[in-house]
Amino acid sequence: MWVYEKKLLYPVEVSTCNPTLAKYLMEQYGGADGELAAALRYMNQRYTVPDKVIGLLTDISTEEFSHLEMLATMIYKLTKDATPEQLEEAGLGAHFVNHGHSLFYANAAGVPFTATYIQSKGDPIADLYEDIAAEEKARATYQWLIDVSDDPAINDSLRFLRERENIHSLRFREAVELLKDERDRKKIF
Amino acid sequence: MDRPLFRGNFKPYVSPRDPCPPILVKKFVLPPQIFTNFQPPGLPQNSPAEALKQGSLWPAFVDGYYREEGIS
């Protein structure tokens, strides 16, 4: 169960009309290493990881949804007033034909989101190592987005999101350490 | 917020037959979290306002990232 707060995790401001940037941002919206993939991956794995780390996966998944909401806001703001011609110039012509001005879960190349982006192996170490890799890949994606974006306001939000990936990666690494502590433990009741 | 501590670099092979002007040193990111498995207690903290801005309560895990760094 969730309580929804009607505000963004971090302010999203857009300083230039740049629908091409919206196309690139879709990599983090509906891409393989994007926020949707992250949120769904952790929210699903959480049921079968050891009790100690269930809360961590639930919390991080919830935060990923708030990141998804930030990305949606950026993409919406960058495209809402664009004419079909401008969208075409930005490489979003096919997107417009299929979805109009609405958003869709697809990556920067327009490939729709698929559950094959994520895995749930039922092995705590395999799952947590996938999660660490996912965070580092998302961090790198944010770096390349910052590199192609010349919008200082968007980059400010992207830097915040990138930093959150750093912290999430660290927390997953700590989860692995917690599970390593279970080795050969003799439980006495 | 520029943290050269969390950046690496290497010299890639450069061929005399490369078609483009070669980049002699390639930079990459070594983010702070990879240097610890478990966060030690009692790390210095950001002010709440700064923490909300940076995305981390602890400056130790903030390495920033700016296109001006020329990583890629």
Tab-separated table of N, CA and C in Angstrom, chain B residues 10-64:
chain	number	residue	atom	x	y	z
B	10	PHE	N	42.976	6.096	-18.729
B	10	PHE	CA	43.929	5.150	-19.320
B	10	PHE	C	44.322	5.653	-20.700
B	11	LYS	N	45.453	5.135	-21.165
B	11	LYS	CA	45.925	5.535	-22.484
B	11	LYS	C	45.615	4.421	-23.478
B	12	PRO	N	44.641	4.632	-24.349
B	12	PRO	CA	44.298	3.578	-25.304
B	12	PRO	C	45.351	3.481	-26.409
B	13	TYR	N	45.366	2.332	-27.057
B	13	TYR	CA	46.267	2.165	-28.198
B	13	TYR	C	45.883	3.150	-29.294
B	14	VAL	N	46.860	3.797	-29.856
B	14	VAL	CA	46.623	4.746	-30.940
B	14	VAL	C	47.393	4.273	-32.160
B	15	SER	N	46.659	4.094	-33.248
B	15	SER	CA	47.306	3.627	-34.478
B	15	SER	C	47.632	4.801	-35.382
B	16	PRO	N	48.756	4.730	-36.068
B	16	PRO	CA	49.051	5.786	-37.043
B	16	PRO	C	48.031	5.801	-38.181
B	17	ARG	N	47.255	4.712	-38.297
B	17	ARG	CA	46.270	4.634	-39.381
B	17	ARG	C	44.859	4.965	-38.904
B	18	ASP	N	44.730	5.488	-37.679
B	18	ASP	CA	43.413	5.900	-37.181
B	18	ASP	C	42.817	6.980	-38.080
B	19	PRO	N	41.537	6.868	-38.416
B	19	PRO	CA	40.927	7.846	-39.326
B	19	PRO	C	40.674	9.214	-38.693
B	20	CYS	N	40.470	9.239	-37.378
B	20	CYS	CA	40.138	10.503	-36.719
B	20	CYS	C	41.292	10.922	-35.816
B	21	PRO	N	41.380	12.227	-35.483
B	21	PRO	CA	42.417	12.656	-34.533
B	21	PRO	C	42.274	11.858	-33.241
B	22	PRO	N	43.309	11.172	-32.788
B	22	PRO	CA	43.151	10.260	-31.651
B	22	PRO	C	43.008	10.987	-30.321
B	23	ILE	N	42.213	10.396	-29.427
B	23	ILE	CA	42.157	10.842	-28.040
B	23	ILE	C	43.238	10.051	-27.309
B	24	LEU	N	44.201	10.735	-26.735
B	24	LEU	CA	45.361	10.041	-26.160
B	24	LEU	C	45.074	9.505	-24.762
B	25	VAL	N	44.232	10.214	-24.024
B	25	VAL	CA	43.868	9.749	-22.686
B	25	VAL	C	42.360	9.638	-22.598
B	26	LYS	N	41.873	8.458	-22.227
B	26	LYS	CA	40.432	8.240	-22.042
B	26	LYS	C	40.113	8.313	-20.555
B	27	LYS	N	39.068	9.099	-20.217
B	27	LYS	CA	38.679	9.210	-18.807
B	27	LYS	C	37.451	8.355	-18.531
B	28	PHE	N	37.313	7.918	-17.307
B	28	PHE	CA	36.104	7.208	-16.909
B	28	PHE	C	35.816	7.470	-15.430
B	29	VAL	N	34.613	7.061	-15.010
B	29	VAL	CA	34.157	7.341	-13.648
B	29	VAL	C	34.410	6.135	-12.743
B	30	LEU	N	34.950	6.412	-11.559
B	30	LEU	CA	35.062	5.405	-10.502
B	30	LEU	C	34.263	5.934	-9.320
B	31	PRO	N	32.939	5.681	-9.291
B	31	PRO	CA	32.088	6.367	-8.308
B	31	PRO	C	32.417	5.948	-6.874
B	32	PRO	N	32.144	6.841	-5.906
B	32	PRO	CA	32.570	6.621	-4.520
B	32	PRO	C	32.103	5.300	-3.915
B	33	GLN	N	30.882	4.864	-4.282
B	33	GLN	CA	30.340	3.682	-3.595
B	33	GLN	C	31.117	2.403	-3.869
B	34	ILE	N	31.894	2.376	-4.966
B	34	ILE	CA	32.603	1.125	-5.255
B	34	ILE	C	33.795	0.920	-4.327
B	35	PHE	N	34.151	1.964	-3.555
B	35	PHE	CA	35.297	1.838	-2.663
B	35	PHE	C	34.900	1.391	-1.261
B	36	THR	N	33.610	1.119	-1.062
B	36	THR	CA	33.190	0.614	0.241
B	36	THR	C	32.124	-0.460	0.057
B	37	ASN	N	32.180	-1.484	0.903
B	37	ASN	CA	31.131	-2.498	0.881
B	37	ASN	C	30.021	-2.153	1.853
B	38	PHE	N	30.401	-1.413	2.890
B	38	PHE	CA	29.434	-1.082	3.924
B	38	PHE	C	29.757	0.304	4.452
B	39	GLN	N	28.748	1.158	4.474
B	39	GLN	CA	28.978	2.534	4.900
B	39	GLN	C	29.379	2.573	6.371
B	40	PRO	N	30.539	3.183	6.693
B	40	PRO	CA	30.929	3.294	8.104
B	40	PRO	C	30.032	4.283	8.834
B	41	PRO	N	29.787	4.039	10.134
B	41	PRO	CA	28.926	4.962	10.881
B	41	PRO	C	29.641	6.294	11.140
B	42	GLY	N	28.849	7.336	11.380
B	42	GLY	CA	29.396	8.613	11.826
B	42	GLY	C	30.038	9.448	10.740
B	43	LEU	N	29.717	9.199	9.475
B	43	LEU	CA	30.274	10.033	8.404
B	43	LEU	C	29.732	11.453	8.505
B	44	PRO	N	30.537	12.460	8.156
B	44	PRO	CA	30.036	13.842	8.135
B	44	PRO	C	28.829	13.963	7.221
B	45	GLN	N	27.869	14.793	7.643
B	45	GLN	CA	26.625	14.925	6.886
B	45	GLN	C	26.470	16.308	6.264
B	46	ASN	N	25.762	16.331	5.127
B	46	ASN	CA	25.339	17.581	4.527
B	46	ASN	C	24.261	18.234	5.374
B	47	SER	N	24.040	19.526	5.205
B	47	SER	CA	22.850	20.158	5.775
B	47	SER	C	21.642	19.572	5.045
B	48	PRO	N	20.462	19.572	5.674
B	48	PRO	CA	19.276	19.021	4.995
B	48	PRO	C	19.059	19.638	3.614
B	49	ALA	N	19.229	20.957	3.500
B	49	ALA	CA	18.997	21.620	2.213
B	49	ALA	C	19.993	21.117	1.166
B	50	GLU	N	21.253	21.014	1.586
B	50	GLU	CA	22.288	20.558	0.657
B	50	GLU	C	22.056	19.087	0.285
B	51	ALA	N	21.618	18.299	1.264
B	51	ALA	CA	21.356	16.879	1.002
B	51	ALA	C	20.245	16.713	-0.030
B	52	LEU	N	19.196	17.526	0.095
B	52	LEU	CA	18.086	17.437	-0.854
B	52	LEU	C	18.546	17.848	-2.255
B	53	LYS	N	19.468	18.793	-2.306
B	53	LYS	CA	19.947	19.269	-3.601
B	53	LYS	C	20.872	18.240	-4.255
B	54	GLN	N	21.759	17.673	-3.441
B	54	GLN	CA	22.776	16.776	-3.997
B	54	GLN	C	22.271	15.357	-4.207
B	55	GLY	N	21.247	14.962	-3.442
B	55	GLY	CA	20.757	13.595	-3.564
B	55	GLY	C	21.397	12.642	-2.578
B	56	SER	N	22.241	13.149	-1.679
B	56	SER	CA	22.854	12.290	-0.667
B	56	SER	C	23.060	13.067	0.614
B	57	LEU	N	22.808	12.386	1.743
B	57	LEU	CA	23.026	13.021	3.045
B	57	LEU	C	24.518	13.119	3.339
B	58	TRP	N	25.308	12.254	2.684
B	58	TRP	CA	26.739	12.189	2.993
B	58	TRP	C	27.572	12.675	1.805
B	59	PRO	N	28.344	13.747	1.993
B	59	PRO	CA	29.188	14.246	0.894
B	59	PRO	C	30.152	13.173	0.394
B	60	ALA	N	30.467	12.201	1.244
B	60	ALA	CA	31.435	11.168	0.850
B	60	ALA	C	30.972	10.372	-0.374
B	61	PHE	N	29.660	10.364	-0.636
B	61	PHE	CA	29.166	9.557	-1.760
B	61	PHE	C	28.705	10.417	-2.933
B	62	VAL	N	29.041	11.694	-2.873
B	62	VAL	CA	28.667	12.601	-3.964
B	62	VAL	C	29.903	12.862	-4.817
B	63	ASP	N	29.848	12.505	-6.083
B	63	ASP	CA	30.993	12.813	-6.943
B	63	ASP	C	30.633	13.749	-8.081
B	64	GLY	N	29.343	14.133	-8.176
B	64	GLY	CA	28.948	15.066	-9.234
B	64	GLY	C	29.187	14.480	-10.613
